[in-house]
CSV table of C-alpha atoms in Angstrom, one decimal:
chain,number,residue,atom,x,y,z
A,1,MET,CA,-58.9,-37.9,34.6
A,2,LYS,CA,-56.6,-35.2,36.4
A,3,LEU,CA,-53.6,-37.4,35.6
A,4,CYS,CA,-54.5,-37.6,32.0
A,5,CYS,CA,-55.0,-33.8,31.8
A,6,VAL,CA,-51.5,-33.3,33.3
A,7,ILE,CA,-50.0,-35.7,31.2
A,8,SER,CA,-51.7,-33.9,28.0
A,9,GLN,CA,-50.5,-30.4,29.4
A,10,ASN,CA,-47.0,-31.6,29.7
A,11,SER,CA,-47.2,-33.1,26.2
A,12,ARG,CA,-47.9,-29.7,25.0
A,13,GLU,CA,-45.7,-28.0,26.9
A,14,LYS,CA,-42.5,-30.3,25.5
A,15,ARG,CA,-44.0,-30.0,21.9
A,16,GLN,CA,-44.1,-26.1,22.3
A,17,ALA,CA,-40.6,-26.2,23.8
A,18,GLN,CA,-39.3,-28.3,20.9
A,19,VAL,CA,-40.9,-26.2,18.5
A,20,LEU,CA,-39.3,-23.1,20.2
A,21,SER,CA,-36.3,-24.9,20.1
A,22,ASN,CA,-36.5,-25.5,16.5
A,23,ILE,CA,-37.3,-22.0,15.6
A,24,LYS,CA,-34.1,-20.8,17.4
A,25,LEU,CA,-32.0,-23.4,15.7
A,26,THR,CA,-33.4,-22.3,12.3
A,27,VAL,CA,-32.9,-18.4,13.1
A,28,LEU,CA,-29.5,-19.1,14.4
A,29,THR,CA,-28.6,-21.3,11.5
A,30,PHE,CA,-29.9,-18.4,9.1
A,31,CYS,CA,-27.9,-16.0,10.9
A,32,ASN,CA,-24.5,-18.0,10.8
A,33,VAL,CA,-25.2,-18.5,7.1
A,34,THR,CA,-25.7,-14.9,6.6
A,35,CYS,CA,-22.7,-13.9,8.6
A,36,LEU,CA,-20.8,-16.3,6.6
A,37,GLN,CA,-21.9,-15.2,3.1
A,38,ASN,CA,-21.3,-11.5,4.1
A,39,SER,CA,-17.7,-12.5,5.1
A,40,LEU,CA,-17.3,-14.5,1.8
A,41,ASN,CA,-18.6,-11.2,-0.1
A,42,ALA,CA,-16.2,-8.9,1.9
A,43,TYR,CA,-13.4,-11.3,1.2
A,44,ASN,CA,-14.1,-11.5,-2.4
A,45,MET,CA,-14.5,-7.7,-2.6
A,46,CYS,CA,-11.3,-7.2,-1.1
A,47,LYS,CA,-9.6,-9.8,-3.4
A,48,LEU,CA,-11.2,-8.1,-6.3
A,49,ILE,CA,-9.9,-4.9,-5.3
A,50,ARG,CA,-6.4,-6.3,-4.5
A,51,CYS,CA,-6.3,-7.8,-8.1
A,52,ASN,CA,-7.2,-4.4,-9.7
A,53,ILE,CA,-4.8,-2.6,-7.6
A,54,THR,CA,-2.1,-5.3,-8.7
A,55,LEU,CA,-3.2,-5.1,-12.3
A,56,HIS,CA,-2.8,-1.3,-12.3
A,57,TYR,CA,0.6,-1.3,-11.1
A,58,LYS,CA,1.8,-4.2,-13.4
A,59,GLU,CA,0.8,-2.1,-16.4
A,60,LYS,CA,2.3,1.1,-14.7
A,61,GLU,CA,5.7,-0.6,-13.7
A,62,ALA,CA,6.2,-3.2,-16.4
A,63,GLY,CA,10.0,-4.0,-16.3
A,64,LYS,CA,10.8,-2.2,-13.2
A,65,VAL,CA,12.0,-3.0,-9.6
A,66,ILE,CA,10.5,-0.6,-6.9
A,67,VAL,CA,11.8,-0.6,-3.8
A,68,TYR,CA,10.1,1.5,-0.7
A,69,THR,CA,12.5,2.7,1.8
A,70,THR,CA,13.0,5.5,4.4
A,71,SER,CA,16.0,7.8,4.8
A,72,MET,CA,14.9,8.7,8.3
A,73,GLY,CA,17.4,7.2,10.7
A,74,ILE,CA,15.2,7.5,13.9
A,75,VAL,CA,14.3,3.9,14.1
A,76,ARG,CA,17.7,2.2,13.5
A,77,LYS,CA,16.4,-1.2,12.5
A,78,THR,CA,14.1,0.2,9.9
A,79,PHE,CA,16.9,2.2,8.5
A,80,THR,CA,19.3,-0.7,8.6
A,81,ASP,CA,16.8,-3.1,6.8
A,82,CYS,CA,16.3,-0.5,4.1
A,83,ALA,CA,20.1,-0.1,3.7
A,84,THR,CA,20.3,-4.0,3.5
A,85,VAL,CA,17.8,-4.6,0.7
A,86,LYS,CA,19.4,-1.7,-1.3
A,87,GLN,CA,22.8,-3.3,-0.7
A,88,ILE,CA,21.3,-7.0,-1.9
A,89,LEU,CA,19.9,-5.3,-5.1
A,90,LYS,CA,23.2,-3.5,-5.8
A,91,THR,CA,25.2,-6.8,-5.3
A,92,LEU,CA,23.1,-8.6,-7.8
A,93,LEU,CA,23.8,-5.5,-10.1
A,94,VAL,CA,20.0,-5.0,-10.4
A,95,LYS,CA,18.6,-1.5,-11.5
A,96,TYR,CA,16.1,-0.3,-9.1
A,97,GLU,CA,13.8,2.8,-8.4
A,98,GLU,CA,14.1,3.9,-4.8
A,99,ARG,CA,10.6,5.6,-3.4
A,100,ASP,CA,11.4,7.4,0.0
A,101,ILE,CA,8.1,7.4,1.9
A,102,PHE,CA,10.1,10.1,4.4
A,103,MET,CA,10.8,12.6,1.5
A,104,SER,CA,7.2,12.4,0.2
A,105,ASN,CA,3.6,11.4,1.6
A,106,ILE,CA,2.8,10.4,-2.0
A,107,TYR,CA,4.7,7.4,-1.7
A,108,GLN,CA,3.2,6.7,1.8
A,109,GLU,CA,-0.1,6.9,0.5
A,110,GLU,CA,0.7,4.8,-2.6
A,111,LEU,CA,2.2,2.2,-0.4
A,112,ARG,CA,-0.7,2.2,1.9
A,113,ASP,CA,-2.8,1.5,-1.3
A,114,ARG,CA,-0.7,-1.1,-2.5
A,115,LEU,CA,-0.6,-3.1,0.7
A,116,GLN,CA,-4.3,-2.1,1.6
A,117,CYS,CA,-3.4,-1.4,5.3
A,118,ASP,CA,-3.1,1.8,7.5
A,119,GLU,CA,0.2,1.2,9.2
A,120,ILE,CA,3.0,0.6,6.6
A,121,GLN,CA,6.6,-0.6,7.1
A,122,VAL,CA,9.7,-0.2,4.8
A,123,PRO,CA,11.5,-1.6,3.0
A,124,GLN,CA,9.0,-3.2,0.7
A,125,LEU,CA,10.1,-4.8,-2.6
A,126,PHE,CA,7.8,-4.9,-5.9
A,127,VAL,CA,8.6,-6.4,-9.2
A,128,ASP,CA,6.9,-5.6,-12.3
A,129,GLY,CA,4.0,-4.3,-10.3
A,130,GLN,CA,3.8,-7.2,-8.0
A,131,TYR,CA,4.7,-7.6,-4.4
A,132,VAL,CA,7.4,-9.6,-3.3
A,133,GLY,CA,7.9,-8.6,0.1
A,134,ASN,CA,9.6,-6.9,3.1
A,135,ALA,CA,13.1,-7.2,4.4
A,136,THR,CA,13.0,-10.5,5.8
A,137,THR,CA,11.4,-12.2,2.7
A,138,VAL,CA,14.1,-10.5,0.3
A,139,GLU,CA,17.0,-11.8,2.8
A,140,THR,CA,15.4,-15.0,2.6
A,141,LEU,CA,15.0,-15.2,-1.0
A,142,ASN,CA,18.5,-14.0,-1.4
A,143,GLU,CA,20.0,-16.7,0.9
A,144,ASN,CA,18.3,-19.6,-0.8
A,145,GLY,CA,19.1,-18.1,-4.5
A,146,GLU,CA,15.5,-17.4,-5.6
A,147,LEU,CA,16.1,-13.7,-5.5
A,148,ARG,CA,18.7,-14.1,-8.2
A,149,LYS,CA,16.7,-16.1,-10.4
A,150,LEU,CA,13.6,-13.6,-9.8
A,151,LEU,CA,15.7,-10.6,-10.7
A,152,LYS,CA,18.1,-12.0,-13.5
A,153,PRO,CA,16.0,-10.1,-16.1
A,154,TYR,CA,16.7,-6.8,-14.6
A,155,LYS,CA,20.2,-7.1,-14.2
A,156,SER,CA,22.5,-4.5,-15.3
A,157,LEU,CA,26.0,-4.5,-16.2
A,158,GLU,CA,26.1,-0.6,-16.4
A,159,ALA,CA,27.5,0.9,-13.2
A,160,PRO,CA,24.8,2.7,-11.3
A,161,ILE,CA,24.9,6.4,-11.7
A,162,THR,CA,23.7,8.8,-9.1
A,163,CYS,CA,21.7,11.7,-10.6
A,164,GLN,CA,23.3,15.0,-10.9
A,165,MET,CA,20.2,17.0,-10.4
A,166,CYS,CA,18.5,15.4,-7.4
A,167,GLY,CA,21.6,13.5,-5.8
A,168,GLY,CA,19.5,10.1,-6.2
A,169,PHE,CA,16.6,11.4,-4.2
A,170,ARG,CA,14.2,11.5,-7.1
A,171,LEU,CA,12.7,14.7,-5.9
A,172,LEU,CA,13.5,18.4,-6.3
A,173,PRO,CA,12.2,21.7,-4.9
A,174,CYS,CA,9.4,22.9,-7.2
A,175,ASN,CA,10.4,25.3,-9.7
A,176,SER,CA,7.1,27.5,-9.5
A,177,CYS,CA,7.2,28.0,-5.7
A,178,GLY,CA,10.7,27.2,-4.7
A,179,GLY,CA,9.4,24.7,-2.1
A,180,SER,CA,7.5,27.3,0.0
A,181,LYS,CA,4.1,26.0,-1.3
A,182,LYS,CA,3.1,29.6,-2.1
A,183,SER,CA,2.2,30.9,-5.4
A,184,VAL,CA,2.1,34.6,-6.1
A,185,HIS,CA,-0.5,35.8,-8.5
A,186,ARG,CA,-1.6,39.4,-9.5
A,187,ASN,CA,-5.3,40.2,-9.5
A,188,HIS,CA,-5.9,42.0,-12.6
A,189,HIS,CA,-9.4,42.2,-12.2
A,190,SER,CA,-8.7,44.4,-9.2
A,191,PHE,CA,-8.3,48.4,-9.4
A,192,THR,CA,-5.4,48.2,-6.9
A,193,LYS,CA,-3.5,45.4,-8.7
A,194,GLU,CA,-3.1,43.6,-5.5
A,195,ILE,CA,-0.9,40.4,-5.3
A,196,LEU,CA,-2.7,37.1,-4.1
A,197,VAL,CA,-0.9,34.4,-2.5
A,198,LEU,CA,-2.2,31.1,-3.4
A,199,LYS,CA,-1.3,27.6,-2.5
A,200,CYS,CA,1.0,26.2,-5.2
A,201,MET,CA,-0.7,23.4,-7.3
A,202,ALA,CA,2.5,22.1,-9.0
A,203,CYS,CA,4.1,20.2,-6.0
A,204,ASP,CA,3.2,18.0,-3.3
A,205,GLU,CA,2.6,19.0,0.2
A,206,VAL,CA,6.1,19.7,1.1
A,207,GLY,CA,6.8,21.7,-2.0
A,208,LEU,CA,8.6,18.8,-3.6
A,209,VAL,CA,8.2,17.5,-7.2
A,210,LYS,CA,9.5,14.6,-9.1
A,211,CYS,CA,12.9,14.8,-10.7
A,212,HIS,CA,12.5,15.0,-14.6
A,213,ASN,CA,15.9,13.5,-15.1
A,214,CYS,CA,15.2,10.6,-13.1
A,215,ASN,CA,11.8,9.6,-14.2
A,216,ASP,CA,12.6,9.9,-17.9
A,217,CYS,CA,15.1,7.1,-17.5
């Protein structure tokens, strides 16, 4: 009788353990499925954001070749890579627009937005608003002849002319504040006619504006 009770108790314990194991397995499976679904949703969201960003720049930069560079020569390799990519474009007689991230934080934020990353590296090449690649990619495409095919529609037989207004930097000191970021305004509502010094809203954070001569071309 006691043996039967022991066997019955062992059977119940085994069943309980099996049920508990099944519950754990179900919960674990649900968690895995949920995590996978969340990951897929996040991936799809990132993909949608990237597609929207690309579409925005495709409309904005139709027919243009854009290369992000830096004129700061502290990091020698970066400076050399930028010079190499620009020389490749010049050799292929391609008319391009250079955006110097050292000269303007606006270009830095713009590149972060396009690459969807906090740490950015230059040079970066874009054609018709679509990302082509960095220096390594550009050099590889140039060596196998694919870059020439890609940039053929943008080839210009006219000799590149350096802008006489900005020297090719595409940026100029602000006309309103002279690059000081201070906008002087006389307070006509005060009896003393005091002069207020306000932050200039016509230029970027370092007192520069885009060269109209370059941007109208």
